[in-house]
mmCIF file of C-alpha atoms and ligand atoms in Angstrom:
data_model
loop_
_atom_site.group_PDB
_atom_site.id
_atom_site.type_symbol
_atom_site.label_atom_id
_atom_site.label_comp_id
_atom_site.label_asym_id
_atom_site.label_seq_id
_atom_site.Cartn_x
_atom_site.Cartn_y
_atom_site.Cartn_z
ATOM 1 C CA UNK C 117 24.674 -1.320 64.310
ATOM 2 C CA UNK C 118 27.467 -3.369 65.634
ATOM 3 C CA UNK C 119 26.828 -5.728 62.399
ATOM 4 C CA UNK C 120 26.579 -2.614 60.291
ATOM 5 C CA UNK C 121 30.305 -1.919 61.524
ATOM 6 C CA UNK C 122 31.648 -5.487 61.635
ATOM 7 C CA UNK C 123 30.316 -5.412 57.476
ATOM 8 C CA UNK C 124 31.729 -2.090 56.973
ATOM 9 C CA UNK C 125 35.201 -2.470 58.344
ATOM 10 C CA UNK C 126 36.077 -6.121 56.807
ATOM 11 C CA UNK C 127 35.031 -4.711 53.214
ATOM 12 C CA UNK C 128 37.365 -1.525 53.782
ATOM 13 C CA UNK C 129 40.823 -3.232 55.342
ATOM 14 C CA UNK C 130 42.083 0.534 54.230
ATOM 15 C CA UNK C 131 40.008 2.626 55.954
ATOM 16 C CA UNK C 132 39.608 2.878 59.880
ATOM 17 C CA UNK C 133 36.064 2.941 61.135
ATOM 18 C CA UNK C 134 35.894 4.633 64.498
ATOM 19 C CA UNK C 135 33.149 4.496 66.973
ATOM 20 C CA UNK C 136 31.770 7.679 69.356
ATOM 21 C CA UNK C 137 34.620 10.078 67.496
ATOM 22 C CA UNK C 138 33.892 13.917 69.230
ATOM 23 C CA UNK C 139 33.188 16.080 66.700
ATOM 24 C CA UNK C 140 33.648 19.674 68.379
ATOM 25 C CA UNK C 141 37.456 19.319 66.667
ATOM 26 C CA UNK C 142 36.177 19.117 63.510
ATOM 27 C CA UNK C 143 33.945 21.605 63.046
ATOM 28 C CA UNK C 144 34.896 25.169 63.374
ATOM 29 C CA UNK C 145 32.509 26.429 65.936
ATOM 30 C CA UNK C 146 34.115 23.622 68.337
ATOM 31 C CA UNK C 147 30.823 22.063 69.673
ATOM 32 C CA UNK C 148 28.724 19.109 68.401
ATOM 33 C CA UNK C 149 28.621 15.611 70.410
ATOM 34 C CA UNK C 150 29.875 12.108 69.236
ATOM 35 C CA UNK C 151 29.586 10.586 65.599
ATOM 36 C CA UNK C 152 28.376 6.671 66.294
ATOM 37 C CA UNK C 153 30.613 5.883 63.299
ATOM 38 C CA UNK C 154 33.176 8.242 61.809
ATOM 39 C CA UNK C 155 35.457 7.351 58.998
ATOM 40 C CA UNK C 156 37.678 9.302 56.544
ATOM 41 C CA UNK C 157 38.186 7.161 53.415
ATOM 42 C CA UNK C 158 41.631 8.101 51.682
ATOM 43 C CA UNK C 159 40.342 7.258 47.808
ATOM 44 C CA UNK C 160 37.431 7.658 45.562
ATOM 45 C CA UNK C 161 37.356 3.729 45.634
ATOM 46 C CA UNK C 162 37.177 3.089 49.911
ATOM 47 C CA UNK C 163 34.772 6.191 49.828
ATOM 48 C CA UNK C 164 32.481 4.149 47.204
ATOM 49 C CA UNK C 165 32.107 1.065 48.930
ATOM 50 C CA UNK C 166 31.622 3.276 52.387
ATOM 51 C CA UNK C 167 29.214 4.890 51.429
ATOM 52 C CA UNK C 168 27.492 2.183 49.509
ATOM 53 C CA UNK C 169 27.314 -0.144 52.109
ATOM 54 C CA UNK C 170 26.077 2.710 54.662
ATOM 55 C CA UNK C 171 23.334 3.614 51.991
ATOM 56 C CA UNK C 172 21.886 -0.493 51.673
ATOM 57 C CA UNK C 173 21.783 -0.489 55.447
ATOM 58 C CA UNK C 174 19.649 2.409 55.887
ATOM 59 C CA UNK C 175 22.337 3.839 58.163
ATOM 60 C CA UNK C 176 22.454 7.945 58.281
ATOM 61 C CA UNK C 177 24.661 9.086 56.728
ATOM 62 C CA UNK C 178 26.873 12.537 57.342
ATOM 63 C CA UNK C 179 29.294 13.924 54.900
ATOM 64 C CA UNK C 180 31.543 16.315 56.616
ATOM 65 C CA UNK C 181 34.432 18.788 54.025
ATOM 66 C CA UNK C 182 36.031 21.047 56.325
ATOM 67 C CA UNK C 183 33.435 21.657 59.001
ATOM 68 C CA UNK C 184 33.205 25.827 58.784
ATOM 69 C CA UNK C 185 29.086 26.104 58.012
ATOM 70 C CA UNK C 186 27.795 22.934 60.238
ATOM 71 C CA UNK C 187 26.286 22.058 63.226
ATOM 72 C CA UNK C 188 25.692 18.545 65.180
ATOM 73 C CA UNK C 189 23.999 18.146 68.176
ATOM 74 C CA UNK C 190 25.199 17.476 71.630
ATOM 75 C CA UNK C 191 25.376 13.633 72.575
ATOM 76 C CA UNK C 192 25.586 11.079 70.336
ATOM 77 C CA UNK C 193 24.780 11.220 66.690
ATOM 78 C CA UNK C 194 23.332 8.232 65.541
ATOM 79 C CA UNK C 195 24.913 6.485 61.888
ATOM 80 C CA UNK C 196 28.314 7.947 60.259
ATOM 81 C CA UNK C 197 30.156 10.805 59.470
ATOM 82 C CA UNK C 198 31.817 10.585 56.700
ATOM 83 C CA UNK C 199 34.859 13.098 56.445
ATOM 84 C CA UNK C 200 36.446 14.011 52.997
ATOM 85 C CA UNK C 201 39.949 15.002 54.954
ATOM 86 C CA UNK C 202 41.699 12.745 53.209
ATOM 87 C CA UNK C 203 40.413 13.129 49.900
ATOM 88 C CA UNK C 204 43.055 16.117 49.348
ATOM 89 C CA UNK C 205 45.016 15.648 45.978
ATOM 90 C CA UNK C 206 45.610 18.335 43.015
ATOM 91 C CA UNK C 207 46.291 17.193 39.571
ATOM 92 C CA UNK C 208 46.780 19.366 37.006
ATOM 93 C CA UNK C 209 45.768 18.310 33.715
ATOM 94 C CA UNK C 210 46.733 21.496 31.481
ATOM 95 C CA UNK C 211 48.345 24.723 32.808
ATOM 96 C CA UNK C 212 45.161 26.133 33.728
ATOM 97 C CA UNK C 213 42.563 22.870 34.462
ATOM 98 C CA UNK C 214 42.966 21.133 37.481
ATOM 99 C CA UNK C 215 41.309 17.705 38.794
ATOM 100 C CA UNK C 216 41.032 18.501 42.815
ATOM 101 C CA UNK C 217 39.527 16.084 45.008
ATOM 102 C CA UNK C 218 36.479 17.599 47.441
ATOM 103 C CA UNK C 219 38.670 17.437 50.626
ATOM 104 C CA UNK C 220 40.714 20.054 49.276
ATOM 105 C CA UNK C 221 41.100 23.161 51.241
ATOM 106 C CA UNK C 222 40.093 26.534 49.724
ATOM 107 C CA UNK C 223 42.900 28.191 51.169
ATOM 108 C CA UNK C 224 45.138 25.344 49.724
ATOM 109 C CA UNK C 225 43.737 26.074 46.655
ATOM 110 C CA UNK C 226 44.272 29.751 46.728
ATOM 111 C CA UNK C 227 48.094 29.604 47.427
ATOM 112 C CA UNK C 228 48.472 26.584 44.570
ATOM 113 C CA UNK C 229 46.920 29.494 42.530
ATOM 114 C CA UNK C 230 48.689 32.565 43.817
ATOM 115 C CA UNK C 231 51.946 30.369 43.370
ATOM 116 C CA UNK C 232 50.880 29.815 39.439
ATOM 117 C CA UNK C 233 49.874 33.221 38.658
ATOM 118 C CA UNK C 234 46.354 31.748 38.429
ATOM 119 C CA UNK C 235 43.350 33.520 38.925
ATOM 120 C CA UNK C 236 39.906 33.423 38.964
ATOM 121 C CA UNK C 237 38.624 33.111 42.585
ATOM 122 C CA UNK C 238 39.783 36.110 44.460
ATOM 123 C CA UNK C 239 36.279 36.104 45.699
ATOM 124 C CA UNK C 240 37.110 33.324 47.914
ATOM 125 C CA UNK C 241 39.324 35.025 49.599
ATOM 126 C CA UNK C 242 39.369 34.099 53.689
ATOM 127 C CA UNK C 243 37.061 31.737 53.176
ATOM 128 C CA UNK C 244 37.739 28.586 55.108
ATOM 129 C CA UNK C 245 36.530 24.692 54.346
ATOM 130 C CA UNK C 246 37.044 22.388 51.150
ATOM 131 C CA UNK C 247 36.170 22.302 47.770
ATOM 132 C CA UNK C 248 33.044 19.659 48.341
ATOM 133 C CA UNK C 249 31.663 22.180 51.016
ATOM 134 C CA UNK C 250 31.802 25.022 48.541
ATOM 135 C CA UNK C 251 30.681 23.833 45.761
ATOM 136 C CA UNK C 252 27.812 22.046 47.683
ATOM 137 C CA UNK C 253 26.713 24.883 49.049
ATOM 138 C CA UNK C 254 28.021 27.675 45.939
ATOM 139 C CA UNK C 255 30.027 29.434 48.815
ATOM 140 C CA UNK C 256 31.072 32.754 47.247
ATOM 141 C CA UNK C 257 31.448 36.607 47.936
ATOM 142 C CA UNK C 258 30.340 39.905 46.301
ATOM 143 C CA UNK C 259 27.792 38.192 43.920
ATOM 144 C CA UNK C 260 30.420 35.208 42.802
ATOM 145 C CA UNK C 261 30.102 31.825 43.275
ATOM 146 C CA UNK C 262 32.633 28.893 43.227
ATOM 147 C CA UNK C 263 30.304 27.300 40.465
ATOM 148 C CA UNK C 264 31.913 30.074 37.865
ATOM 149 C CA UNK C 265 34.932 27.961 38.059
ATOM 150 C CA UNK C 266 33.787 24.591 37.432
ATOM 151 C CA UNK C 267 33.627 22.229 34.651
ATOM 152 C CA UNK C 268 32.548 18.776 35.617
ATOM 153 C CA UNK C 269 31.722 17.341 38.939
ATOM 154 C CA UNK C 270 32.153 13.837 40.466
ATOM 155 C CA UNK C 271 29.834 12.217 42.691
ATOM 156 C CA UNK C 272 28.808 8.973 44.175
ATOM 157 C CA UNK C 273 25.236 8.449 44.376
ATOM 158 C CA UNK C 274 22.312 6.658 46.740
ATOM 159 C CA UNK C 275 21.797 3.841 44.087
ATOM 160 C CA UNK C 276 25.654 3.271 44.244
ATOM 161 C CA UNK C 277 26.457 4.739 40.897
ATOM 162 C CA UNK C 278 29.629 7.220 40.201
ATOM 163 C CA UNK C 279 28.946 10.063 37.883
ATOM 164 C CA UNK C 280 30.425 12.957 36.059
ATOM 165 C CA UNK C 281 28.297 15.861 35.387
ATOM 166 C CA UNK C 282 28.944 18.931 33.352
ATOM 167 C CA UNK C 283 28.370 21.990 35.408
ATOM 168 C CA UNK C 284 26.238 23.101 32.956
ATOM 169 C CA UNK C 285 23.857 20.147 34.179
ATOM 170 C CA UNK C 286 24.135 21.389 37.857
ATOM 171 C CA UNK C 287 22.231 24.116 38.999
ATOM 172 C CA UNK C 288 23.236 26.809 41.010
ATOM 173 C CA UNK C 289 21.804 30.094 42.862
ATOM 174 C CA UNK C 290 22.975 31.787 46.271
ATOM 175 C CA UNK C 291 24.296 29.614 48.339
ATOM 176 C CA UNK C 292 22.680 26.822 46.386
ATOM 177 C CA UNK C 293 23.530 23.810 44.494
ATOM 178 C CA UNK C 294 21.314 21.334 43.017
ATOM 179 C CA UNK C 295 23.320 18.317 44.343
ATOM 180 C CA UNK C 296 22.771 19.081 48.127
ATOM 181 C CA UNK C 297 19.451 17.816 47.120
ATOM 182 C CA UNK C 298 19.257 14.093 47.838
ATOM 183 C CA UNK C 299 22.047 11.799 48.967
ATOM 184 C CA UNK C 300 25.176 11.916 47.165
ATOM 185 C CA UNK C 301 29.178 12.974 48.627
ATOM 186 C CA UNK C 302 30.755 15.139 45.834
ATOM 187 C CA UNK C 303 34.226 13.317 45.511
ATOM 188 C CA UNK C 304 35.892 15.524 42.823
ATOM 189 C CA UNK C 305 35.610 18.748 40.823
ATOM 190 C CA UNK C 306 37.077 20.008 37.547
ATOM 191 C CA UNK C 307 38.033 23.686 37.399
ATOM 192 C CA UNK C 308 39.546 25.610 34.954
ATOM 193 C CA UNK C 309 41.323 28.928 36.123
ATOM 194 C CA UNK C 310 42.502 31.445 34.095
ATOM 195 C CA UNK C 311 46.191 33.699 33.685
ATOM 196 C CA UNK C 312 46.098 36.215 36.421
ATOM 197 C CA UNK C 313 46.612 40.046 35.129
ATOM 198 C CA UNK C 314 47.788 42.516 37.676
ATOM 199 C CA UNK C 315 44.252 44.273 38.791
ATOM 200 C CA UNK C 316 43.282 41.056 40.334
ATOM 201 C CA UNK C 317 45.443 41.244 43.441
ATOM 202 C CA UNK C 318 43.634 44.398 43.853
ATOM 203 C CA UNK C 319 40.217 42.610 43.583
ATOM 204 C CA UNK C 320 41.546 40.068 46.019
ATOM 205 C CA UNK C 321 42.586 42.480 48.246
ATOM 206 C CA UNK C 322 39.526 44.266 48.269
ATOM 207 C CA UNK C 323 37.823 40.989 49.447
ATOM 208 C CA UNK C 324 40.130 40.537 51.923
ATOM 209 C CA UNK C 325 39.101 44.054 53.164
ATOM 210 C CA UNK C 326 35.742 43.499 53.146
ATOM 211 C CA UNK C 327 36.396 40.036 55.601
ATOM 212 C CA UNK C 328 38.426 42.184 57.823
ATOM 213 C CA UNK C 329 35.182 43.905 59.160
ATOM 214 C CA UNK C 330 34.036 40.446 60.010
ATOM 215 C CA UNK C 331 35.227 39.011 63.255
ATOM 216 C CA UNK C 332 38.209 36.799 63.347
ATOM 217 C CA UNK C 333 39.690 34.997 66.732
ATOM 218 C CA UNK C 334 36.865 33.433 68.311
ATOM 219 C CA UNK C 335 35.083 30.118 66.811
ATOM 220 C CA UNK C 336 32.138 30.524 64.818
ATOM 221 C CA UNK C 337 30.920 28.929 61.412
ATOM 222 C CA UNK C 338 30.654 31.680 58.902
ATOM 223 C CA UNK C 339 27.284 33.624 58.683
ATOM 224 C CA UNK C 340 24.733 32.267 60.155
ATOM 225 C CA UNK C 341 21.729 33.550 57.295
ATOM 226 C CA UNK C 342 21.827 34.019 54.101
ATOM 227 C CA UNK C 343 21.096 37.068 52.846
ATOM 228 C CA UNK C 344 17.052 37.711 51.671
ATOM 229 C CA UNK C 345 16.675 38.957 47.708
ATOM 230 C CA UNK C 346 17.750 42.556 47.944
ATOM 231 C CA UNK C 347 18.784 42.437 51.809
ATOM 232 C CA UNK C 348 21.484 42.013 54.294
ATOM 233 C CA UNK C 349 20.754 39.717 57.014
ATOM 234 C CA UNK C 350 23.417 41.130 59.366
ATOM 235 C CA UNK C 351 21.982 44.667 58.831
ATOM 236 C CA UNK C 352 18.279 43.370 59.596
ATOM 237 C CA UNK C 353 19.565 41.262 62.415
ATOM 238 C CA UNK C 354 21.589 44.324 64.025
ATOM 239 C CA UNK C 355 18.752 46.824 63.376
ATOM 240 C CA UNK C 356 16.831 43.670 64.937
ATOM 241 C CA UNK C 357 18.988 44.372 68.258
ATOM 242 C CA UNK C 358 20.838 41.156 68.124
ATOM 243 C CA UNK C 359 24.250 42.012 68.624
ATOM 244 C CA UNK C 360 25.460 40.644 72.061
ATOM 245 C CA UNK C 361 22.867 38.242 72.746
ATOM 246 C CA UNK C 362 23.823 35.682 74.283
ATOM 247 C CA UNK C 363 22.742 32.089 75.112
ATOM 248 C CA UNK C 364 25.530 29.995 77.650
ATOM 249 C CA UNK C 365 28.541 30.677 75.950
ATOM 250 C CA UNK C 366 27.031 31.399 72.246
ATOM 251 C CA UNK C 367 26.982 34.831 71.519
ATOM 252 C CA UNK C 368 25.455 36.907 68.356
ATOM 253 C CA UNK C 369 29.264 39.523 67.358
ATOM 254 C CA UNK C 370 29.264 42.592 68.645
ATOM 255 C CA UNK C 371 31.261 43.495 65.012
ATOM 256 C CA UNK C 372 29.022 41.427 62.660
ATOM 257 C CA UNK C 373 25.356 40.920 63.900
ATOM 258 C CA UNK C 374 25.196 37.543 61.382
ATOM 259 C CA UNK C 375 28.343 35.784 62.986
ATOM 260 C CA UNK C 376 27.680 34.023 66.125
ATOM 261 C CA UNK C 377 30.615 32.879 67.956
ATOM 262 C CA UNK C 378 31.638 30.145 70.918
ATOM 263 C CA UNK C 379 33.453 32.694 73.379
ATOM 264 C CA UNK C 380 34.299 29.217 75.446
ATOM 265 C CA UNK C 381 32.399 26.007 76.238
ATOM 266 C CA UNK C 382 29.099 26.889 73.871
ATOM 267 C CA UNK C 383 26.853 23.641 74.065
ATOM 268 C CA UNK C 384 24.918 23.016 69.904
ATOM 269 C CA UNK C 385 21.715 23.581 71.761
ATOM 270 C CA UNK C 386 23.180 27.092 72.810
ATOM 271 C CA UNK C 387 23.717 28.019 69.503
ATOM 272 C CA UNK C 388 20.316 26.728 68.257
ATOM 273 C CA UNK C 389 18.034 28.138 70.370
ATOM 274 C CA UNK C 390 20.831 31.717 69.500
ATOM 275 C CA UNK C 391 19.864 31.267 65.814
ATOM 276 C CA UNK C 392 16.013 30.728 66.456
ATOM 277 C CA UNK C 393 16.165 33.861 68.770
ATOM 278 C CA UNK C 394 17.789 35.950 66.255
ATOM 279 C CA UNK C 395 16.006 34.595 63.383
ATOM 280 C CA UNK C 396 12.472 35.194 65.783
ATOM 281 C CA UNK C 397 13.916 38.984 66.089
ATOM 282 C CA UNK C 398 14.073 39.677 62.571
ATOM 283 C CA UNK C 399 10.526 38.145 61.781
ATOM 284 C CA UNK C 400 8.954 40.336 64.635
ATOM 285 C CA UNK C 401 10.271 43.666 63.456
ATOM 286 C CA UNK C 402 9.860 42.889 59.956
ATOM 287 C CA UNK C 403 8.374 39.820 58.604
ATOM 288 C CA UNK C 404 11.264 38.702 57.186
ATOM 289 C CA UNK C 405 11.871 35.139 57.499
ATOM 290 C CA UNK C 406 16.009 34.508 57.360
ATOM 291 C CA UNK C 407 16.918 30.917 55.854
ATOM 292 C CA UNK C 408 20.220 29.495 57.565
ATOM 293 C CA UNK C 409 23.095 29.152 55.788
ATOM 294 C CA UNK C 410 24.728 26.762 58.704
ATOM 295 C CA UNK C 411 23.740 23.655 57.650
ATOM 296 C CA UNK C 412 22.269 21.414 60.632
ATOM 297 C CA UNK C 413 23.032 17.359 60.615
ATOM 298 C CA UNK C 414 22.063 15.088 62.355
ATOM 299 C CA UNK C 415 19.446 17.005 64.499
ATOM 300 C CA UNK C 416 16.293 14.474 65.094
ATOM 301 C CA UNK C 417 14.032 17.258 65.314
ATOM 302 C CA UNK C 418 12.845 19.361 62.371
ATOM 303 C CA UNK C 419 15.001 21.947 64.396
ATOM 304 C CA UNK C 420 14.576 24.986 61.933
ATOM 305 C CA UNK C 421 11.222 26.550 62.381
ATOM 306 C CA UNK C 422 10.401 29.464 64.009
HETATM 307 N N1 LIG E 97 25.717 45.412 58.320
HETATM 308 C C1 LIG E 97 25.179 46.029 59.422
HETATM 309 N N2 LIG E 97 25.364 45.436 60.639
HETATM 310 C C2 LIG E 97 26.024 44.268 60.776
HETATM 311 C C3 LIG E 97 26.557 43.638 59.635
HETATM 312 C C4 LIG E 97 26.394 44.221 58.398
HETATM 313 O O1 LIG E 97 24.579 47.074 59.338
HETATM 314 O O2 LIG E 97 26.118 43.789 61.916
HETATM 315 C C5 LIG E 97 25.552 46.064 57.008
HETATM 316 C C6 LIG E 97 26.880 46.508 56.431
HETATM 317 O O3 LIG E 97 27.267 47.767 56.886
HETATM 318 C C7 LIG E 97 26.607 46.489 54.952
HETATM 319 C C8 LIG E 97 25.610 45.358 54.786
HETATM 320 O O4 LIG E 97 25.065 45.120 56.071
HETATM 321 O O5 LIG E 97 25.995 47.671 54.537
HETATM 322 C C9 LIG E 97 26.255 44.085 54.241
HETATM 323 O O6 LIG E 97 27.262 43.629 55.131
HETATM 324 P P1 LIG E 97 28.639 42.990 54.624
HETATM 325 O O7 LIG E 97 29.307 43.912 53.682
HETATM 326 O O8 LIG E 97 29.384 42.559 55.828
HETATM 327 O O9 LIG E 97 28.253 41.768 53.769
HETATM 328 P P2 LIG E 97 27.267 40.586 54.088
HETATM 329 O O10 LIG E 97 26.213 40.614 53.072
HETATM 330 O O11 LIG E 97 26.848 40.568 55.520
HETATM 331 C C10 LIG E 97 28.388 38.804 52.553
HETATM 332 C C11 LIG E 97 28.506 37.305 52.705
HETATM 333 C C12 LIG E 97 29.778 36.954 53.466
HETATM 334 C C13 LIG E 97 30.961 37.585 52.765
HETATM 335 C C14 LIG E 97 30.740 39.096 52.728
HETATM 336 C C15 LIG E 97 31.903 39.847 52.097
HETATM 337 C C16 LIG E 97 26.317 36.246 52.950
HETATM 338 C C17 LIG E 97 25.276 35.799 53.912
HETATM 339 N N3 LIG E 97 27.380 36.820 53.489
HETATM 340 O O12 LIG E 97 28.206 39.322 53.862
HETATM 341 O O13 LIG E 97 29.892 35.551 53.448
HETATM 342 O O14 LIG E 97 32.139 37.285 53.479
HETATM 343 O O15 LIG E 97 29.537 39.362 51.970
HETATM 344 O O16 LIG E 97 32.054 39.560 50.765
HETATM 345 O O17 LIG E 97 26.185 36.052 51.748
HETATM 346 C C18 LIG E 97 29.501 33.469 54.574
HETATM 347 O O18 LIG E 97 28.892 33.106 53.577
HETATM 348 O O19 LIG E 97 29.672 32.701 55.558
HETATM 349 C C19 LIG E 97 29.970 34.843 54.633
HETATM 350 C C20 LIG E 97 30.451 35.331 55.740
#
């Protein structure tokens, strides 16, 4: 490993490779251990040759966006974490289409839109994280996706190729996007917005709303399930009698049975073994098995199974 970082830091004299970085200040819920290796590349270009050399030295590899729907382990995590913070430009290429680089925030990207009378994504409304999160994972609200907005996507691949895909090349469901499968960092998206007309500040509006019966103030990572076909995980999990359990410092919302929040010091394993209790729960009273929608890194263990 220490060769793996003496060859990574003298082919990127731009880009600081760190060693045992916490990463309970990156990641919304405020827990997770130590990243062996932690860098945030500030181009396309440093991020290529990163991630490159990382991939031919079979070192594990972590891309982290904005942290809001992850969760590391205590201790140390072994390989790098690659953070897209400083991959955070806006270009906009006609009135409407904008190049944005995955590191962009969503909230960034909803006041460059409110402030251009753009509109599009009042879906995304309150929700936190960057554009390579979302559209790895097709966060949305109400039935949209951000994939609606898209038109080309830019990744870097395990063989060490760059490509541009059409988003009509990319698949997408709930919560799902074909390029989360395999090894690749999404660098850069394409969107194309449209002219806002006056009904959509009541749209967004109504999705703010709808986030304001979700709680806000502690530190927590979004839902915890996604929703099964034709359910609502936080209605199974509160008729599942989840609400204010508690493991250490992790506890399920008393307001929103599919939030769990870190009320102080929560340890990663407290909110794992919270999410295998709740997801247990739901299973016994109805034989529903809940998939996660926090994604887990770096975990040795096949932790998800229940
Ligand atoms: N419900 C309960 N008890 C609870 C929570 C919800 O009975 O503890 C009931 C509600 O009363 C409602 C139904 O379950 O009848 C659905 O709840 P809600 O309207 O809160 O929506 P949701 O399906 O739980 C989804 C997204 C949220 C998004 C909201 C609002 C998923 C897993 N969740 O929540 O997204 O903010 O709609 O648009 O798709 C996220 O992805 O991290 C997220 C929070």
């Amino acid at each position: 490993m220490r060769m793996l970082l003496n060859n990574l830091q003298s082919s990127l004299p731009h880009t600081v490779i760190n060693e045992n970085v916490p990463l309970s200040p990156l990641c919304t819920l405020g827990v997770g251990g130590e990243a062996e290796f932690f860098a945030a590349p500030s181009s396309i270009g440093q991020m290529h040759i990163l991630f490159n050399l990382a991939m031919k030295e079979n070192c594990p590899v972590y891309v982290l966006g904005g942290g809001s729907n992850v969760l590391f382990p205590d201790g140390l995590v072994k390989g790098i974490v690659i953070s897209t913070q400083n991959l955070n430009s806006i270009e906009w290429r006609t009135p409407i289409t904008a190049d944005i680089d995955a590191g962009f925030k969503l909230p960034a990207l909803m006041k460059e839109l409110r402030e251009r009378g753009l509109a599009g994504m009042e879906f995304a409304a309150g929700i936190p994280g960057t554009l390579g999160g979302a559209i790895a994972g097709n966060a949305g609200a109400g039935g949209h996706g951000v994939c609606e907005l898209v038109d080309q996507v830019i990744t870097i691949e395990a063989d060490g190729t760059i490509k541009m895909r059409n988003n009509n090349d990319i698949s997408y469901s709930y919560r799902k996007c074909s390029l989360s499968e395999g090894k690749r960092v999404i660098v850069s998206a394409r969107m194309t917005f449209r002219t806002a007309a006056p009904k959509d500040a009541d749209v967004l509006d109504s999705y703010l709303l709808r986030r304001g019966t979700q709680p806000h103030g502690l530190r927590n990572a979004g839902c915890t399930f996604k929703n099964p076909e034709g359910n609502s995980a936080g209605k199974l999990l509160d008729e599942a009698g989840c609400k204010g359990l508690c493991v250490g410092d992790a506890i399920v919302s008393d307001v929103h049975a599919n939030f769990i929040l870190n009320r102080g010091h929560a340890a990663s394993s407290d909110i794992m073994e919270l999410v295998k209790m709740c997801s247990q729960r739901v299973y016994d009273s109805t034989g529903i098995r809940l998939e996660p929608e926090i994604k887990f890194l770096g975990w040795s263990d096949p932790c998800f199974c229940v």
